[in-house]
Amino acid sequence: MFSPKSLDFMKKSLFVFFTVFISSYASFSQQLKSPDQFLGYQLGDKYTAHYKIVNYFQQAALAMPKMMKLEQYGETNEGRPLLLAFVASEGNFAKLDEIRKNNLRLTGMLNDKPGDVNAPSIVWLSYNVHGNETSSSEVSMKTLYELLNPNNAQTKEWLKNTVVIIDPCLNPDGRDRYVNWFTQVVGKTADANTDAREHSEPWPGGRTNHYNFDLNRDWAWQTQIETKGRLKKYNEWMPQIHCDFHEQGINNPYYFAPAAEPFHEVITKWQRDFQYTIGKNHAKYFDANGWLYFTKEIFDLFYPAYGDTYPIYNGAIGMTYEQAGGPGGGAAALKSDGDTLTLKDRIAHHFTTSMSTVEIASLNNNRLVTEFKKFFDDAKNNGIGEYKTYVITETNAGKLKSLQSFFEANGIKYGTVSGASLKGYNYFSGKEEVFTTANNIAVSAYQPKSALIKVLFEPKSKLSDSVTYDITAWSIPYVYGVQAYAVKEKMVTGVYSRPIAKNDLTENAYGYLINYSSFEDAKLLSALLIAKIKVRFAEKDFTYNGKGFKKGTLIILKKGNEDKLDELMAASKKYEATLTSVSGGFMETGFDFGSEKVHFIKKPNVAMLTGKSVNPSSAGEVWHLFEQQLDYSITLINADEINGAALKNIDVLILPDGNYKFLTEKDAAAEVKTWVQQGGKIIAVEYAAELIAKADWGFKLKKSDEEEKKDDKKDDNSVYADVKRFENRERESITEYIPGSIYKVTLDDSHPLAFGYTSGYFTLKQNSDLYEFMKDGWNVGVIKKDNQVAGFVGSKLKDKIKDGTVIGVQQVGRGSIVYFADNPIFRSFWENGKLMFANAVFLVNQ
C-alpha cells in the first residue's frame, strides 16, 4: 500500500512527467481539437467537470508546444490541480521567460538591467473564482482554443504583441461541488422553471472553496492555499491587465468596466481612463448582438483583496466582468422578462469580453506598457501618499513573524530605521507623536509596491462614495494589533533581522515558563495539549529570580511530563518560543505554582455547529482556524441535529454566525442550556450571540438612546421624517449601514479571555450590536464614546455604537458563554482576534 504522502508525490511527479513529455515528444502530438471535438458535446449542452477541463488544457499544450505551456502552481485542499496556461506567438513563446523578466524590470522588482518598454503586454484572465458561477471555466476552453487556432488570423495578429495567461478555474473544489450536485439533480432536459430543485443548491453552495472561503476576498491576505499559490505566480509576472470573471442574478444584464465609485484615490487617471477604453470596445460587440449591459454601477474599486482591486494597486488595469447566471441559473433559467437564459448564452457573453480584452490590449500595447512603467517609476521615485515611511515599533515576536510573512507574500520590501526619535501618526492614539525607533520594522513608500502599501497602511481610507460593496477599513496595524507610526518623511532603511528566541535553561529544572502573548503562542499551546503535555497558566503577574512574567504565562512542570520533554523542546523551537527554567515553585511575587490561581489546562473536546442555518463563511473561518492553523481536531455537528446527547462528550461548543432554530425552541434550548450549566462552554459569534441574548440566558442587547425613548410625540419636522424621494432610496438605506468599520475596544486584561493583550483591541464592526453591561458576568471588551477609528458608519448608527459590551463572558451554572458581537477571525485575515478566540477555547472557565 502507498502512504498518502507517497501518493501525493506520485501525483505531482506524474504532472512533471507530463510537462516534460510535452516538450520532448511534441512531434508526435495530435492536432489541436476544439472543446466540442474533445469533450464530445457542444459547450453549453452540460457542465464540464474540472478534470475534463484539465484534460482539455493538457491536450492543447501537447498539440501546440510552440505557442503554449501549462504549469501547475498548486493543489487545492481536496487534491485538484491549479493550473496556468501561457499563450504567445511562436516568436514570443521562444523568449517567454525573458518577457517575464523584462516585465519585472519595468516594475523595479528585478534590477539586473533596465527594462525595455518595446515589449508585449501581458493579459491575465481568471475564470471561476466562485465555484457556482460556472460558465467562465467553460469559456476558458473556448478562449484557449481560439488563441491557439491556426485558422484564426485575428488572434494571431493580437498575439504578436500580447502574452495571455489563463487560469481556467481558480476554485476547482467549489466548482466540482456545484457541478457534481447539479449533474445529479438535473433531468434529461434542463428545467428553466426557477422553482425546480436544480436551481436551489444545498448548503454551503459551490461559491466558496473547501473551507467555505470566498477566494475573491482573499487576494491581499492570502489566507487560502489557492490564493497563496496564485499570488506567488502573479508576482512573478505582474500583468498589465487582469480580468476576473463572475456571475450575478439571472435577471441582471452583463456588467463590465468602467467600475462604480468609490474608486480608491491611488488609482491613476490612466487606469480610470483605460477602463472606459475597454468598456467601449466591449459595448461595440454587445450592441452589435443586441445584448444588454451596464457599467459604472454596483461594483466599485476600493477593498484591496478583490481580483480587480489588488491588480490595480499593483499597476494593472484590473476589472470584474459579471454575467447573469450564478447558482440560480442552472443550465437554463426563465427570466422575469419572459426570456430564457441558457448556459450557451452565458458562455457567449463571457467569451466576447475575453476576446475583446485581448484585442484592446493588442491595439493599445505601447501605451499599456509605457503607462505601466510610469506607474512604478512614480512609486519608486516619489512614494505614493502623504506618509513616506511606516514604522512598526512592536516588540512581540509572534506578531512580527506573522507580519513579515505577510510582507513577503505581497512582495513588500521592509527594513529598519535608526535615530533617537521620530515624529509620526500613532495608530493607537490617533495623534501625531514623538516616538523612539528602537527595535523596529520600517516600510518605505519608495518602492514598487508603494500604491499597495498606502492602501494597506493608510490610517483612514478616503471614500469618494459611501455606497460601497465591502468593508471600508483594514489598516494593517489594527489588523495585526501592532504598535506603529506613519511618518511623513522619507527614511533610509537598513536590513531588518528579527530577534531569535533564546532559551534560559538550567539542568535539573523544576519546570519551564513560556511567555503567552501572540497567536503563535496559542499554536504552541495547541501543540502541547495534542502531545498530552500537562500545561498550567498563571492568573496573575508574578516574579521569579528577579524577572517578571505576565498573567497567562504557560507553566510546564517536569513532574508528570518526564517523558515529554523532547516534544516540549521541539514544539518550542518550531514556534520560536522562549523557554525559561525554574528550579522551584516558590515565587518572589505573585502566586506559587500550587496556588488555586494557577490553573491546569484540560485538553478540551471541541465541536462546531454547521449546516444550512449557519453562515458558511463564519463556519469555514473556524474550521480553517482549527485544522490549518491550530492543527487541532474538532467535531462538526449539523445545527439541526443538536441535542443533549450530541454534546455528551463535548467540552466546548462553537456557534458561528447563524440563525439557530434550536435557540428559539424552548425544549431544544433547555437541553443545551442544561449542558452549559453542567460545565459546558459555548462560544457564540455575531447573530448566534444575539439569539442567545434574546433567549434571556443572562445578557441582553443594548438599545440605543432613541429606542429607549418612550415619548411617541413628534414635532412638526419629525412628522415628515418618513417622506423620502424614490431616487434617493439607495442613499437613505446606508444611514443604518455599517459595511465594516474599525472600533477601539477597551479590554479587561485581567480576564483569561484577554490574556496576551497589552494595548487594548481593535474590532471590525459589521453590525450595530452592543450588549448591556452585565452585573453578574464579565464585560471583557467594551466600546466607549468616540471610539470609532476608521471606516464608514451610517449616520443613524454613529451615536448608537458606544457605551456597551462587545466581548463578554457569562457564567451559567458551572459552565459559561463567551460571546463576540463581532467576528474576531473575519476572513482569517483579522490576525488580532485569533489569540482571543484561542483563549476562549483553551483558557476561559478552566
Short mmCIF file of C-alpha atoms in Angstrom, two decimals, residues 128-420:
data_model
loop_
_atom_site.label_atom_id
_atom_site.label_comp_id
_atom_site.label_asym_id
_atom_site.label_seq_id
_atom_site.Cartn_x
_atom_site.Cartn_y
_atom_site.Cartn_z
CA ASN A 128 -14.42 30.73 -11.97
CA VAL A 129 -13.18 32.13 -8.65
CA HIS A 130 -16.68 31.47 -7.34
CA GLY A 131 -17.35 27.80 -7.94
CA ASN A 132 -21.08 28.08 -8.64
CA GLU A 133 -20.57 30.90 -11.18
CA THR A 134 -19.78 28.18 -13.62
CA SER A 135 -19.94 29.48 -17.17
CA SER A 136 -16.48 31.05 -17.18
CA SER A 137 -14.50 27.81 -16.88
CA GLU A 138 -16.40 26.61 -19.94
CA VAL A 139 -15.32 29.84 -21.61
CA SER A 140 -11.68 29.29 -20.67
CA MET A 141 -11.52 26.31 -23.04
CA LYS A 142 -13.08 28.23 -25.91
CA THR A 143 -10.79 31.22 -25.33
CA LEU A 144 -7.72 28.98 -25.28
CA TYR A 145 -8.78 27.25 -28.48
CA GLU A 146 -9.32 30.47 -30.42
CA LEU A 147 -5.98 31.88 -29.27
CA LEU A 148 -4.23 28.73 -30.50
CA ASN A 149 -6.40 28.02 -33.54
CA PRO A 150 -4.11 28.12 -36.63
CA ASN A 151 -7.04 29.30 -38.74
CA ASN A 152 -7.84 32.32 -36.58
CA ALA A 153 -5.90 35.14 -38.27
CA GLN A 154 -7.30 37.72 -35.84
CA THR A 155 -5.87 36.16 -32.71
CA LYS A 156 -2.55 35.52 -34.46
CA GLU A 157 -2.32 39.26 -35.03
CA TRP A 158 -3.12 40.04 -31.39
CA LEU A 159 -0.52 37.60 -30.09
CA LYS A 160 2.24 39.41 -31.96
CA ASN A 161 2.39 41.91 -29.09
CA THR A 162 0.40 40.21 -26.33
CA VAL A 163 1.05 37.31 -23.97
CA VAL A 164 -2.10 35.75 -22.49
CA ILE A 165 -2.17 33.90 -19.18
CA ILE A 166 -5.28 31.82 -18.50
CA ASP A 167 -6.30 30.41 -15.14
CA PRO A 168 -9.15 28.10 -16.18
CA CYS A 169 -10.52 27.64 -12.66
CA LEU A 170 -9.38 29.44 -9.52
CA ASN A 171 -11.71 27.37 -7.34
CA PRO A 172 -11.86 23.74 -8.53
CA ASP A 173 -13.25 22.40 -5.24
CA GLY A 174 -16.18 24.81 -5.27
CA ARG A 175 -16.83 24.26 -8.98
CA ASP A 176 -16.94 20.49 -8.68
CA ARG A 177 -19.14 20.75 -5.58
CA TYR A 178 -21.68 22.63 -7.68
CA VAL A 179 -21.27 20.75 -10.95
CA ASN A 180 -21.42 17.30 -9.34
CA TRP A 181 -24.56 18.25 -7.43
CA PHE A 182 -26.22 19.79 -10.49
CA THR A 183 -25.42 16.77 -12.63
CA GLN A 184 -27.09 14.54 -10.05
CA VAL A 185 -30.35 16.51 -9.84
CA VAL A 186 -30.90 17.77 -13.40
CA GLY A 187 -33.23 15.82 -15.65
CA LYS A 188 -32.73 14.71 -19.23
CA THR A 189 -33.53 18.29 -20.24
CA ALA A 190 -32.71 21.32 -18.12
CA ASP A 191 -35.79 22.82 -16.46
CA ALA A 192 -35.97 26.60 -16.86
CA ASN A 193 -38.56 26.89 -14.09
CA THR A 194 -36.59 28.54 -11.30
CA ASP A 195 -38.71 26.71 -8.71
CA ALA A 196 -37.22 23.42 -9.89
CA ARG A 197 -34.77 21.81 -7.48
CA GLU A 198 -31.83 22.24 -9.87
CA HIS A 199 -32.00 25.99 -9.19
CA SER A 200 -31.62 25.64 -5.42
CA GLU A 201 -28.24 24.22 -4.42
CA PRO A 202 -27.77 22.81 -0.92
CA TRP A 203 -25.64 24.27 1.89
CA PRO A 204 -22.90 25.51 1.74
CA GLY A 205 -23.17 26.00 -2.03
CA GLY A 206 -20.36 25.94 -4.52
CA ARG A 207 -19.34 29.59 -4.27
CA THR A 208 -16.55 29.02 -1.79
CA ASN A 209 -13.54 26.73 -1.51
CA HIS A 210 -13.20 23.64 0.69
CA TYR A 211 -13.13 25.73 3.87
CA ASN A 212 -16.06 27.91 2.73
CA PHE A 213 -13.80 30.88 1.97
CA ASP A 214 -14.69 33.42 -0.67
CA LEU A 215 -11.49 33.44 -2.72
CA ASN A 216 -12.43 36.80 -4.24
CA ARG A 217 -11.98 38.42 -0.83
CA ASP A 218 -8.55 36.88 -0.18
CA TRP A 219 -6.13 38.40 -2.71
CA ALA A 220 -4.17 40.67 -0.39
CA TRP A 221 -4.47 38.47 2.70
CA GLN A 222 -3.53 35.15 1.09
CA THR A 223 -5.01 33.01 3.84
CA GLN A 224 -6.02 30.18 1.49
CA ILE A 225 -3.86 27.63 -0.31
CA GLU A 226 -5.33 28.54 -3.70
CA THR A 227 -4.55 32.23 -3.23
CA LYS A 228 -1.04 31.63 -1.91
CA GLY A 229 -0.04 29.63 -4.96
CA ARG A 230 -1.69 32.00 -7.42
CA LEU A 231 -0.22 35.18 -5.91
CA LYS A 232 3.27 33.72 -5.95
CA LYS A 233 2.91 33.33 -9.71
CA TYR A 234 1.16 36.68 -10.11
CA ASN A 235 4.07 38.49 -8.51
CA GLU A 236 6.46 36.68 -10.84
CA TRP A 237 4.61 38.11 -13.88
CA MET A 238 2.83 41.36 -12.85
CA PRO A 239 0.45 41.63 -15.84
CA GLN A 240 -0.70 44.88 -17.42
CA ILE A 241 -4.34 43.69 -17.50
CA HIS A 242 -6.18 41.34 -15.17
CA CYS A 243 -9.80 40.24 -15.67
CA ASP A 244 -11.88 38.41 -13.06
CA PHE A 245 -14.93 36.57 -14.45
CA HIS A 246 -18.08 36.29 -12.33
CA GLU A 247 -21.82 35.72 -12.47
CA GLN A 248 -24.73 37.51 -10.82
CA GLY A 249 -28.53 37.19 -10.61
CA ILE A 250 -30.33 35.73 -13.63
CA ASN A 251 -32.24 38.94 -14.39
CA ASN A 252 -29.21 41.22 -14.46
CA PRO A 253 -27.70 42.42 -17.72
CA TYR A 254 -23.97 41.93 -18.26
CA TYR A 255 -21.63 44.18 -16.27
CA PHE A 256 -18.23 45.34 -17.46
CA ALA A 257 -15.89 48.28 -16.86
CA PRO A 258 -15.81 51.15 -16.12
CA ALA A 259 -16.43 50.42 -12.45
CA ALA A 260 -18.63 52.25 -9.96
CA GLU A 261 -17.46 54.75 -7.38
CA PRO A 262 -15.82 54.66 -4.93
CA PHE A 263 -12.50 54.44 -6.73
CA HIS A 264 -9.62 54.46 -4.30
CA GLU A 265 -7.61 57.67 -4.58
CA VAL A 266 -4.40 55.81 -5.57
CA ILE A 267 -5.99 54.70 -8.84
CA THR A 268 -4.35 56.76 -11.57
CA LYS A 269 -6.04 58.77 -14.28
CA TRP A 270 -4.64 56.33 -16.83
CA GLN A 271 -6.16 53.35 -15.00
CA ARG A 272 -9.51 55.13 -14.83
CA ASP A 273 -9.46 56.22 -18.46
CA PHE A 274 -8.45 52.84 -19.82
CA GLN A 275 -11.44 51.25 -18.10
CA TYR A 276 -13.54 53.39 -20.43
CA THR A 277 -11.47 52.34 -23.42
CA ILE A 278 -12.07 48.67 -22.65
CA GLY A 279 -15.73 49.23 -21.82
CA LYS A 280 -16.38 50.94 -25.14
CA ASN A 281 -14.76 48.06 -27.01
CA HIS A 282 -16.98 45.56 -25.20
CA ALA A 283 -20.04 47.73 -25.84
CA LYS A 284 -19.32 47.66 -29.58
CA TYR A 285 -19.76 43.88 -29.66
CA PHE A 286 -22.69 43.78 -27.25
CA ASP A 287 -24.52 46.46 -29.24
CA ALA A 288 -23.97 44.52 -32.45
CA ASN A 289 -25.60 41.46 -30.87
CA GLY A 290 -28.38 43.36 -29.15
CA TRP A 291 -27.21 42.28 -25.69
CA LEU A 292 -27.99 44.37 -22.63
CA TYR A 293 -25.21 45.54 -20.32
CA PHE A 294 -24.48 48.14 -17.66
CA THR A 295 -21.40 49.98 -16.37
CA LYS A 296 -20.45 52.36 -13.55
CA GLU A 297 -22.83 50.73 -11.04
CA ILE A 298 -22.56 48.42 -8.01
CA PHE A 299 -19.03 47.07 -8.47
CA ASP A 300 -16.56 49.59 -7.03
CA LEU A 301 -12.77 49.66 -6.75
CA PHE A 302 -11.94 50.06 -3.07
CA TYR A 303 -11.44 46.95 -0.88
CA PRO A 304 -7.90 45.70 -1.61
CA ALA A 305 -8.42 41.93 -1.73
CA TYR A 306 -10.58 41.62 -4.85
CA GLY A 307 -9.49 40.21 -8.19
CA ASP A 308 -9.84 43.68 -9.73
CA THR A 309 -8.51 45.99 -6.99
CA TYR A 310 -5.42 44.01 -5.98
CA PRO A 311 -4.12 44.04 -9.58
CA ILE A 312 -4.95 47.76 -9.84
CA TYR A 313 -2.94 48.52 -6.71
CA ASN A 314 -0.16 46.54 -8.40
CA GLY A 315 -0.12 48.70 -11.52
CA ALA A 316 -2.51 46.74 -13.75
CA ILE A 317 -5.87 47.51 -15.31
CA GLY A 318 -7.98 45.31 -13.05
CA MET A 319 -11.58 44.52 -13.94
CA THR A 320 -14.55 42.43 -12.88
CA TYR A 321 -16.89 41.02 -15.53
CA GLU A 322 -20.32 39.88 -14.35
CA GLN A 323 -22.62 37.66 -16.42
CA ALA A 324 -26.18 36.75 -15.42
CA GLY A 325 -26.45 33.20 -14.15
CA GLY A 326 -24.83 32.02 -10.96
CA PRO A 327 -26.24 29.19 -8.86
CA GLY A 328 -29.81 30.12 -9.72
CA GLY A 329 -29.08 29.90 -13.43
CA GLY A 330 -28.77 26.14 -13.70
CA ALA A 331 -28.35 25.26 -17.37
CA ALA A 332 -31.46 27.26 -18.33
CA ALA A 333 -33.50 29.79 -16.37
CA LEU A 334 -36.71 31.66 -17.11
CA LYS A 335 -36.12 35.38 -16.51
CA SER A 336 -38.63 37.91 -15.29
CA ASP A 337 -38.97 39.39 -18.80
CA GLY A 338 -40.08 36.02 -20.18
CA ASP A 339 -36.82 35.19 -21.97
CA THR A 340 -34.83 32.07 -21.12
CA LEU A 341 -31.20 32.46 -20.13
CA THR A 342 -29.16 29.45 -21.21
CA LEU A 343 -25.67 28.28 -20.38
CA LYS A 344 -24.78 28.84 -24.04
CA ASP A 345 -25.85 32.50 -23.72
CA ARG A 346 -23.62 32.92 -20.67
CA ILE A 347 -20.67 31.34 -22.46
CA ALA A 348 -21.16 33.60 -25.49
CA HIS A 349 -21.12 36.78 -23.38
CA HIS A 350 -18.05 35.90 -21.31
CA PHE A 351 -16.22 34.69 -24.42
CA THR A 352 -16.92 38.02 -26.10
CA THR A 353 -15.39 40.09 -23.28
CA SER A 354 -12.47 37.66 -23.08
CA MET A 355 -11.54 38.16 -26.70
CA SER A 356 -12.37 41.86 -26.66
CA THR A 357 -9.94 42.30 -23.75
CA VAL A 358 -7.09 40.63 -25.62
CA GLU A 359 -7.92 42.70 -28.70
CA ILE A 360 -7.90 46.05 -26.89
CA ALA A 361 -4.64 45.14 -25.15
CA SER A 362 -3.03 44.42 -28.50
CA LEU A 363 -4.35 47.64 -30.06
CA ASN A 364 -3.01 49.69 -27.12
CA ASN A 365 0.11 47.68 -26.38
CA ASN A 366 2.65 50.51 -26.47
CA ARG A 367 0.61 52.75 -24.21
CA LEU A 368 -0.18 49.92 -21.82
CA VAL A 369 3.48 49.06 -21.31
CA THR A 370 4.61 52.68 -21.15
CA GLU A 371 1.99 53.67 -18.57
CA PHE A 372 2.73 50.51 -16.60
CA LYS A 373 6.38 51.53 -16.31
CA LYS A 374 5.36 55.08 -15.41
CA PHE A 375 3.18 53.76 -12.55
CA PHE A 376 6.15 52.03 -10.97
CA ASP A 377 8.63 54.81 -11.73
CA ASP A 378 6.37 57.20 -9.83
CA ALA A 379 6.12 54.73 -6.95
CA LYS A 380 9.88 54.30 -6.66
CA ASN A 381 10.80 57.96 -7.18
CA ASN A 382 8.04 59.80 -5.34
CA GLY A 383 6.39 57.37 -2.93
CA ILE A 384 2.59 57.21 -3.06
CA GLY A 385 0.61 59.09 -0.44
CA GLU A 386 1.09 61.55 2.38
CA TYR A 387 3.11 59.17 4.54
CA LYS A 388 6.52 58.07 3.28
CA THR A 389 7.63 55.62 5.97
CA TYR A 390 5.63 53.27 8.17
CA VAL A 391 7.46 52.30 11.36
CA ILE A 392 6.30 49.32 13.42
CA THR A 393 7.73 49.51 16.94
CA GLU A 394 6.01 46.35 18.16
CA THR A 395 8.25 44.01 20.18
CA ASN A 396 6.00 40.93 20.18
CA ALA A 397 7.99 38.28 18.31
CA GLY A 398 4.96 36.23 17.30
CA LYS A 399 3.18 39.21 15.77
CA LEU A 400 6.35 40.31 13.95
CA LYS A 401 6.76 36.84 12.49
CA SER A 402 3.22 36.94 11.05
CA LEU A 403 3.74 40.47 9.75
CA GLN A 404 6.97 39.55 7.97
CA SER A 405 5.24 36.63 6.26
CA PHE A 406 2.51 38.98 5.07
CA PHE A 407 5.01 41.47 3.63
CA GLU A 408 6.97 38.77 1.85
CA ALA A 409 3.87 37.17 0.34
CA ASN A 410 2.95 40.52 -1.20
CA GLY A 411 6.43 41.46 -2.39
CA ILE A 412 6.63 44.37 0.07
CA LYS A 413 10.19 45.34 0.97
CA TYR A 414 10.91 46.15 4.59
CA GLY A 415 13.88 47.07 6.74
CA THR A 416 14.62 49.11 9.84
CA VAL A 417 15.30 52.77 10.57
CA SER A 418 17.66 54.27 13.10
CA GLY A 419 17.66 57.50 15.07
CA ALA A 420 16.93 58.61 18.60
#
